[in-house]
PDB file of C-alpha atoms in Angstrom:
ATOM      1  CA  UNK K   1       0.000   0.000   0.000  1.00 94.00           C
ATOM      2  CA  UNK K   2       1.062   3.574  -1.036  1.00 95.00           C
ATOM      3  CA  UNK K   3       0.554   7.136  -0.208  1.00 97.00           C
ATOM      4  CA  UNK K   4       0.493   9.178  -2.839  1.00 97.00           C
ATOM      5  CA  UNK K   5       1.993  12.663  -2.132  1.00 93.00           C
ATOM      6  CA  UNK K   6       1.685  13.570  -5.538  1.00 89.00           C
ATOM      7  CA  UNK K   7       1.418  12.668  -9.367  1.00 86.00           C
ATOM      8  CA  UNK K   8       5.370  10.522  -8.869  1.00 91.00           C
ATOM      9  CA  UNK K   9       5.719  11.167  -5.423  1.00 93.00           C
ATOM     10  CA  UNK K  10       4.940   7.714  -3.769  1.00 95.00           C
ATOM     11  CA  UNK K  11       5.515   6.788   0.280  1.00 95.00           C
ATOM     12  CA  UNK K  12       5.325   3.352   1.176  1.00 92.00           C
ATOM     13  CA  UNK K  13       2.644   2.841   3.862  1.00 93.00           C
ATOM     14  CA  UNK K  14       2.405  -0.741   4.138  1.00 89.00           C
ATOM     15  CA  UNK K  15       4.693  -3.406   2.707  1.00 83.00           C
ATOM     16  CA  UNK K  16       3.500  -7.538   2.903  1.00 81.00           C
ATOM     17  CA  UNK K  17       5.902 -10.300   3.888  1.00 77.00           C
ATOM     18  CA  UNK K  18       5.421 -11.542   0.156  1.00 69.00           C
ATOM     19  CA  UNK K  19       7.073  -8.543  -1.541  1.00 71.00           C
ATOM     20  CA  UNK K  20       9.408  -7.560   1.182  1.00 74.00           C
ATOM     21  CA  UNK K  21      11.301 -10.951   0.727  1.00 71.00           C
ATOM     22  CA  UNK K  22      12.645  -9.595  -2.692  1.00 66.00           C
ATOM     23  CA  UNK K  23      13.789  -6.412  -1.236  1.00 68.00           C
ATOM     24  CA  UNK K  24      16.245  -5.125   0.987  1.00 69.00           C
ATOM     25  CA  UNK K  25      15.393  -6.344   4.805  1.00 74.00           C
ATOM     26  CA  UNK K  26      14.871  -2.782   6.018  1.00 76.00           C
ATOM     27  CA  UNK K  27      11.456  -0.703   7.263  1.00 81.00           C
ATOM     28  CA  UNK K  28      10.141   0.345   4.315  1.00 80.00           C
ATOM     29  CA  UNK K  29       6.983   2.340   5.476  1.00 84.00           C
ATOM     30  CA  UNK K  30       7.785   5.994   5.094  1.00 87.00           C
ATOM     31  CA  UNK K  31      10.152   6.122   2.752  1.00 89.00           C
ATOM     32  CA  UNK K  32       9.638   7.207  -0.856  1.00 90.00           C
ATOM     33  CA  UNK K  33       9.777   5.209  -3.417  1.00 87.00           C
ATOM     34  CA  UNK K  34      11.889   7.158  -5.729  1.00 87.00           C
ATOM     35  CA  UNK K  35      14.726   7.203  -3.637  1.00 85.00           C
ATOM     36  CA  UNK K  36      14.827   3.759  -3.264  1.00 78.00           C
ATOM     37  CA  UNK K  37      17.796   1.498  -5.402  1.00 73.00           C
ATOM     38  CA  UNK K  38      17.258  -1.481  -7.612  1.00 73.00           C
ATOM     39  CA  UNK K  39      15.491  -2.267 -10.850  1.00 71.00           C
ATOM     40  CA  UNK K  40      12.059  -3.902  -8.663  1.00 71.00           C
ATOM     41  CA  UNK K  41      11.548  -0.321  -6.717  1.00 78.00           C
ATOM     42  CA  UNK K  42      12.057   1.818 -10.049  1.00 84.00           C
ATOM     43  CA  UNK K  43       9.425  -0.709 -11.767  1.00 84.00           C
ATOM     44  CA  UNK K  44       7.065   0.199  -9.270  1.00 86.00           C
ATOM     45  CA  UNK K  45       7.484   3.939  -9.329  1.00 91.00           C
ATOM     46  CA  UNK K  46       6.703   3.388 -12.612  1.00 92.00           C
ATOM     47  CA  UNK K  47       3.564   1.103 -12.043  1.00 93.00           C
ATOM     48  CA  UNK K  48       2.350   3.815  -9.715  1.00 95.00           C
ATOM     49  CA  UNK K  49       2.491   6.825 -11.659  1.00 96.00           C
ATOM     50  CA  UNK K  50       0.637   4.673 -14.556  1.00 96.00           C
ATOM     51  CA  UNK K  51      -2.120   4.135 -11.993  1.00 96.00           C
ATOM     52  CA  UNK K  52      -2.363   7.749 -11.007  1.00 96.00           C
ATOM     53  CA  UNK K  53      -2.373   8.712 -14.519  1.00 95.00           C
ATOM     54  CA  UNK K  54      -5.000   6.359 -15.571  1.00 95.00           C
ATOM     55  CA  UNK K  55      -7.034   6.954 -12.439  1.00 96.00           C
ATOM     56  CA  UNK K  56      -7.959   3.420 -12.869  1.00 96.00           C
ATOM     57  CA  UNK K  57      -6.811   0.089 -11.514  1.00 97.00           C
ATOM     58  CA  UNK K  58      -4.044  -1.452 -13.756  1.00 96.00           C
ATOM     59  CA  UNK K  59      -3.101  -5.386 -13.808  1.00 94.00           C
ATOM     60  CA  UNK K  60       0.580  -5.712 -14.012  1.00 88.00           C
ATOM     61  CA  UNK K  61       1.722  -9.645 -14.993  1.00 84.00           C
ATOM     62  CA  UNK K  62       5.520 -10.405 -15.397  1.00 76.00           C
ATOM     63  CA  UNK K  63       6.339 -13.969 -17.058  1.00 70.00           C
ATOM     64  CA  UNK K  64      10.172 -14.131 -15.602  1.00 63.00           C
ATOM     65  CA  UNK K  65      12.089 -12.117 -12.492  1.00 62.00           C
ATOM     66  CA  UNK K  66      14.872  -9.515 -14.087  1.00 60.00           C
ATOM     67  CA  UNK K  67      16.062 -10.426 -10.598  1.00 60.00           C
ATOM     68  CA  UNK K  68      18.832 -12.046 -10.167  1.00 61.00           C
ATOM     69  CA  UNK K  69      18.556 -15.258  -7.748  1.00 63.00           C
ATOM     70  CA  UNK K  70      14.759 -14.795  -8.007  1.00 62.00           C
ATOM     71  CA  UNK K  71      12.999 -18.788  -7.734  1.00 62.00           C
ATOM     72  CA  UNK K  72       9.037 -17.572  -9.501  1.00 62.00           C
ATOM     73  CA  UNK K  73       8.021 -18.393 -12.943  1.00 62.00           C
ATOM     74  CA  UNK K  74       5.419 -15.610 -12.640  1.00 72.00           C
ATOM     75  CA  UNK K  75       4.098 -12.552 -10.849  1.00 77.00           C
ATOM     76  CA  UNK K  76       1.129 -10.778 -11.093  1.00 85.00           C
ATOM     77  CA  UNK K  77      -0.203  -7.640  -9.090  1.00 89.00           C
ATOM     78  CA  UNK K  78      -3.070  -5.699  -8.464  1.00 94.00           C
ATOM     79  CA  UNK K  79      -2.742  -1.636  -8.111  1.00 96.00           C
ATOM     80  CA  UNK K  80      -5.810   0.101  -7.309  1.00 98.00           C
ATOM     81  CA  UNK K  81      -6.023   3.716  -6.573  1.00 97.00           C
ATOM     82  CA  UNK K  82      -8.336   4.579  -3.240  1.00 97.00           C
ATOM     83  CA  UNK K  83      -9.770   8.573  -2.244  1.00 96.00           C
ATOM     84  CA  UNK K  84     -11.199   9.530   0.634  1.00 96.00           C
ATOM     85  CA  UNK K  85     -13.275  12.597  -0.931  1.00 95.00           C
ATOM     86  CA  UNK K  86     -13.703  10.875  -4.235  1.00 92.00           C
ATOM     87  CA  UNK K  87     -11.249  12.637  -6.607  1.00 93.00           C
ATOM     88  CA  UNK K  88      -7.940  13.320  -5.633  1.00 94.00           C
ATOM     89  CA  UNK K  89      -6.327   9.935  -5.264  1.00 96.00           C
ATOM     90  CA  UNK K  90      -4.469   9.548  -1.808  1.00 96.00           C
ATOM     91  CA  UNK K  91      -3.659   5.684  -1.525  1.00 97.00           C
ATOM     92  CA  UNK K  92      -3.006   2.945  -4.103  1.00 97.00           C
ATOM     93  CA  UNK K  93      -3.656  -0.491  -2.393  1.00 97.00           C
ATOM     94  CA  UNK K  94      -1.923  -3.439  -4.478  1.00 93.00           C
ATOM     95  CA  UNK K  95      -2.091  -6.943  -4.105  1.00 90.00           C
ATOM     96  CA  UNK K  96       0.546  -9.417  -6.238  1.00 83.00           C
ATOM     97  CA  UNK K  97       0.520 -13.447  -6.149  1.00 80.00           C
ATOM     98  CA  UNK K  98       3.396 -15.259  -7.127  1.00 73.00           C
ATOM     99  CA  UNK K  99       3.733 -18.380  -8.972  1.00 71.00           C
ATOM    100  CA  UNK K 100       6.809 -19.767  -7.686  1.00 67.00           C
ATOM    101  CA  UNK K 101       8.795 -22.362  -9.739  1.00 64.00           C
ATOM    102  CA  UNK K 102       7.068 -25.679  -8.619  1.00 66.00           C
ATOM    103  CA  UNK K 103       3.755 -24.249  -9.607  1.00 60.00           C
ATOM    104  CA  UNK K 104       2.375 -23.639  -6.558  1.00 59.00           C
ATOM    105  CA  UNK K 105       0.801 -20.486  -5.980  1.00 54.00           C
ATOM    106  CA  UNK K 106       1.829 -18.406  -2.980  1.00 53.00           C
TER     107      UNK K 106
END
């Protein structure tokens, strides 16, 4: 789950066990998400401003990890942008479900 602080300006406000197990082990919720390193953070600031833009919910799928050492065959995630006075967006909620390697969803 994100803040949104503005049309790229993106705080992290909750992160699941799922997700933070392919990034660094540190406290992610405050921090912004465009000052954060590595290829998975800069393909979400890019996710996010998509959904802000669209002012829609967007389905992201990835068939292989760019990561290096990452064990899924498949990711897909969920972005959808929340408001609390129904038109300036303030929160994108996302959901993602891995398939890992064996199959087996997680």
């Amino acid at each position: 789950m994100y803040d949104v602080a503005g049309a790229d300006i993106f705080r992290v406000r909750l992160l699941g066990t799922a997700l933070a197990a392919f990034l660094p082990p540190v406290d992610w919720r405050g921090k912004l998400v465009s000052e954060q390193p590595g290829l998975l953070l800069k393909r979400i600031q890019r996710t996010l401003v998509r959904v802000v833009a669209a002012r829609a919910p967007l389905r992201a799928v990835g068939i292989q990890s760019s990561l290096p050492g990452q064990d899924f065959r498949s990711l897909e995630t969920c972005y959808v942008p929340l408001s609390a006075n129904g038109a300036d967006i303030d929160i994108i909620a996302s959901a993602a479900q891995f398939l890992p390697l064996d199959g087996l969803p997680q």
